[in-house]
Amino acid sequence: MAAYEGFAQVYDRFMDNVPYAQWTEYLQEIFEKHNLPHNTGVICDLGCGTGNMTIPLAKMGYDMIGIDLSEQMLAIASEKTIEEDLNILYLNQDMREFELYGTVRAVISLCDTMNYLTEYDDLVNVCRLVNNYLDPNGIFLFDLKTDHYFKSIGCQRFCDADEEGSFIWDNDYDKEKRINSYALTLFVQEEDNRYERFDEYHEQRAFSIDEVRCAIEESGMIFLAAIDKNGAPATKDTDRVYIIAREKGKTPLQNL
C-alpha cells in the first residue's frame, strides 16, 4: 500500500483544488447530527496525509490524532501543525493494523483513503479495529469513490502544466475486478529552475454499498447511512459516497 513517498513534498501543490473547507463544514454538520459537538473527546483521522482535514478540525476545537502510512506526509503535516501552533498527535502506522492508546469519540477517513483497501477482508479488519477503538456509540465516517466514478474516468491519459510544473496521469479501470490503477508522473520546478521528476503508482477498489454494509456489520459495527455530498441517500449514480457507522459492543460508563 506504500504511496505518496517522493510525491509527498508536492502533494499540496497539486491538490489545491480539493474543497477541504467544504468537507470540514460537512463533517461538522454530520458530527452535530450524531451528537458530537466541539470539545467532546478525541477524533482520529485515519489516512491524514499532510493534515488538510486534521488541522482545520483541530482549529475548530476538536482534539485530533492523525495516522498515516507515509512518513513524508506526516513530516509535512507536523510542520504545518507547528506553524499553526496546534497540538496534534501524529502516528506513522498502516491503517490495516493501527493502534491507539485509548478510545476516541470518532474516526474519520476521507479523500478516498479507504479505496486503497483492495481486499474485502482488509476492509472488514479496519472496521473491526475502528470499532475496538471507538468510545461507546462512537461514530466512524469515511468516504469512497464509487464504481460509477471510476467508470466515468475509464482508461484515459490526463496531462496538465503550469509555470511550476506538469503532470501525466495514465488511468486504467478494470470493470470486472473494480480496481482502478493509475501511474502518475510529475515534473516540478526547483529553485535552480531544474525540474525534478516524481513517479507514483496507485491502486484503488470500488466497493459497492452492499459490500460496505456487510463489512461493517461483520466487524461488529452498526451501519447507519450511505449518503452523497448533499446528505441524500446515495444512488448508483453517486460519484463519492459517505458512509456512517456506529460503534457496537461497549457499555457507557454511566450505565455500569
C-alpha positions as a printed Julia matrix, in Angstrom:
256×3 Matrix{Float64}:
   0.0    0.0     0.0
   3.02   2.3     0.11
   2.37   5.5    -1.78
   2.87   9.27   -1.57
   6.56   8.93   -0.75
   8.51  11.17   -3.14
   5.24  12.84   -4.12
   4.57  13.97   -0.53
   6.56  17.19   -0.85
   4.45  18.4    -3.79
   1.12  16.84   -2.77
  -0.45  20.07   -1.5
   0.6   21.96   -4.62
  -1.25  19.55   -6.9
  -4.27  19.1    -4.58
  -5.09  22.77   -4.15
  -8.43  22.29   -5.96
  -9.79  19.87   -3.33
 -12.61  21.55   -1.32
 -11.19  20.8     2.15
 -13.06  23.72    3.76
 -16.35  22.48    2.33
 -15.61  18.93    3.53
 -14.8   20.25    7.01
 -18.15  22.05    7.22
 -19.9   18.92    6.0
 -18.16  16.85    8.68
 -19.21  19.29   11.36
 -22.85  19.02   10.26
 -22.69  15.23   10.45
 -20.96  15.32   13.85
 -23.61  17.61   15.3
 -26.39  15.46   13.85
 -24.88  12.47   15.66
 -24.32  14.27   18.96
 -20.64  15.06   18.56
 -20.27  18.81   19.25
 -16.92  20.56   19.73
 -14.66  19.68   22.64
 -16.24  16.3    23.35
 -13.46  13.73   23.16
 -10.85  12.83   20.58
 -11.19  12.33   16.82
  -8.82  10.12   14.85
  -8.1   10.99   11.21
  -7.18   7.69    9.51
  -5.01   8.37    6.46
  -4.48  12.0     7.41
  -1.86  12.74    4.75
  -0.45  16.26    5.12
  -3.14  17.21    7.63
  -5.5   19.03    5.31
  -8.53  17.76    7.23
  -6.85  17.15   10.59
  -5.63  20.71   11.06
  -8.94  22.51   10.23
 -10.79  20.23   12.64
  -8.22  20.98   15.34
  -8.75  24.69   14.71
 -12.47  24.14   15.29
 -11.73  22.79   18.77
 -11.59  19.05   18.23
  -8.74  17.07   19.83
  -7.11  15.31   16.88
  -4.95  12.26   16.21
  -3.6   11.76   12.68
  -2.5    8.38   11.32
  -0.75   7.8     8.01
   1.49   5.2     6.38
   3.77   7.79    4.75
   6.47   9.27    6.99
   7.0   12.05    4.45
   3.33  13.07    4.51
   3.35  13.11    8.31
   6.51  15.23    8.38
   4.76  17.88    6.29
   1.63  17.64    8.46
   3.78  18.16   11.57
   5.44  21.23   10.07
   2.07  22.76    9.22
   0.75  21.94   12.69
   3.69  23.72   14.35
   3.17  26.76   12.11
  -0.48  26.88   13.23
   0.58  26.5    16.9
  -1.65  23.44   17.33
  -1.24  20.24   19.34
  -1.93  17.14   17.22
  -0.6   13.63   17.78
   0.63  12.02   14.55
   1.27   8.27   14.3
   3.12   6.53   11.46
   1.0    3.38   11.07
  -0.68   1.17    8.49
  -4.44   1.58    8.85
  -4.85  -2.19    8.49
  -3.14  -2.68   11.84
  -3.26   0.7    13.59
  -3.09   1.03   17.37
  -4.24   3.81   19.68
  -3.51   4.49   23.35
  -7.2    4.59   24.24
 -10.64   5.06   22.73
 -11.79   8.04   20.65
 -15.14   9.7    20.08
 -14.97   9.37   16.3
 -12.8    8.06   13.48
 -12.81   9.71   10.07
 -11.14   8.63    6.83
 -11.59  10.93    3.86
 -10.11  11.71    0.44
 -10.88   8.11   -0.69
  -8.32   6.62    1.71
 -10.49   3.54    2.21
 -10.45   2.87   -1.54
  -6.83   1.82   -1.1
  -8.06  -1.29    0.7
  -8.26  -3.51   -2.36
  -9.29  -6.65   -0.43
 -12.68  -7.09    1.25
 -11.04  -8.76    4.28
  -8.88  -5.68    4.81
 -12.0   -3.51    4.84
 -13.55  -5.76    7.5
 -10.35  -5.72    9.55
 -10.08  -1.91    9.51
 -13.71  -1.65   10.6
 -13.02  -4.11   13.45
 -10.09  -2.01   14.62
 -12.17   1.15   14.43
 -14.96  -0.47   16.44
 -12.41  -1.53   19.05
 -11.02   1.98   19.49
 -14.3    3.92   19.44
 -16.0    5.19   22.59
 -19.41   3.63   23.29
 -21.74   4.75   20.47
 -18.81   6.47   18.72
 -19.01   7.32   15.03
 -16.98   6.07   12.05
 -17.3    8.28    8.96
 -15.46   7.65    5.71
 -15.86   8.34    2.02
 -15.38   6.17   -1.05
 -15.13   6.83   -4.75
 -17.67   4.6    -6.45
 -17.82   2.26   -9.4
 -19.79   4.96  -11.21
 -16.97   7.45  -10.68
 -14.21   5.12  -11.85
 -16.21   4.09  -14.92
 -16.6    7.77  -15.82
 -12.81   8.11  -15.87
 -12.15   4.79  -17.61
  -8.88   4.29  -19.46
  -7.55   7.75  -20.22
  -4.47   9.91  -20.06
  -4.67  13.29  -18.37
  -1.99  15.96  -18.74
  -1.6   19.45  -17.37
   1.13  22.02  -16.95
   1.71  25.43  -15.42
   4.69  27.62  -14.61
   5.69  25.48  -11.62
   5.41  22.02  -13.15
   3.42  19.44  -15.07
   1.89  16.0   -14.65
   0.92  12.98  -16.74
  -1.81  10.71  -15.34
  -2.38   7.35  -17.03
  -5.58   5.83  -15.7
  -6.97   2.31  -16.15
 -10.13   0.8   -14.68
 -10.8   -2.95  -14.58
 -14.6   -3.11  -14.52
 -14.74  -6.8   -13.58
 -12.33  -6.56  -10.64
 -13.42  -2.97   -9.92
  -9.79  -1.98   -9.49
  -8.69   1.46  -10.64
  -4.97   1.87  -11.23
  -3.06   4.94  -12.26
   0.52   5.84  -12.96
   1.33   9.44  -12.14
   4.43  11.27  -13.33
   5.14  14.8   -12.14
   7.8   17.31  -13.16
   8.26  20.0   -10.53
  10.37  23.11  -10.98
  13.03  23.58   -8.29
  14.67  26.81   -7.11
  17.52  26.4    -9.6
  14.93  26.13  -12.42
  15.65  22.46  -12.98
  12.73  20.04  -12.98
  12.58  17.08  -10.6
  10.62  14.01  -11.63
   8.3   12.09   -9.29
   6.67   8.77  -10.18
   3.76   7.18   -8.32
   1.64   4.09   -8.9
  -1.69   3.63   -7.11
  -4.49   1.08   -6.99
  -7.94   1.66   -5.56
 -11.01  -0.56   -5.33
 -14.62   0.41   -5.85
 -16.66  -1.25   -3.12
 -20.43  -1.48   -3.54
 -22.63  -0.13   -0.76
 -23.81  -3.69   -0.08
 -20.19  -4.81    0.38
 -19.53  -1.92    2.74
 -22.67  -2.66    4.74
 -21.67  -6.32    5.06
 -18.12  -5.42    6.09
 -19.36  -3.01    8.75
 -21.84  -5.49   10.16
 -19.29  -8.34   10.01
 -16.89  -6.18   12.0
 -19.48  -5.76   14.74
 -20.44  -2.16   13.98
 -23.84  -0.72   13.13
 -24.33   0.58    9.58
 -26.2    3.9     9.73
 -26.17   5.51    6.29
 -24.65   5.84    2.83
 -25.17   9.4     1.63
 -23.96  11.76   -1.09
 -22.34  15.17   -0.69
 -25.76  16.77   -0.14
 -26.79  14.35    2.59
 -29.25  12.47    0.38
 -29.22   8.65    0.14
 -26.52   7.51   -2.27
 -27.64   6.05   -5.61
 -25.95   4.11   -8.41
 -25.02   7.47   -9.99
 -23.27   8.86   -6.9
 -19.58   9.6    -7.54
 -18.48   9.82   -3.9
 -20.38   8.12   -1.12
 -20.1    8.98    2.58
 -20.53   6.04    4.95
 -21.6    6.48    8.58
 -21.35   3.65   11.1
 -21.66   3.43   14.86
 -19.72   1.54   17.5
 -21.4   -1.51   18.96
 -20.43  -3.65   21.92
 -19.23  -1.31   24.64
 -21.31  -0.16   27.62
 -21.26   3.54   28.53
 -19.65   4.09   31.93
 -22.72   5.84   33.3
 -24.71   2.64   32.83
 -22.27   0.42   34.75
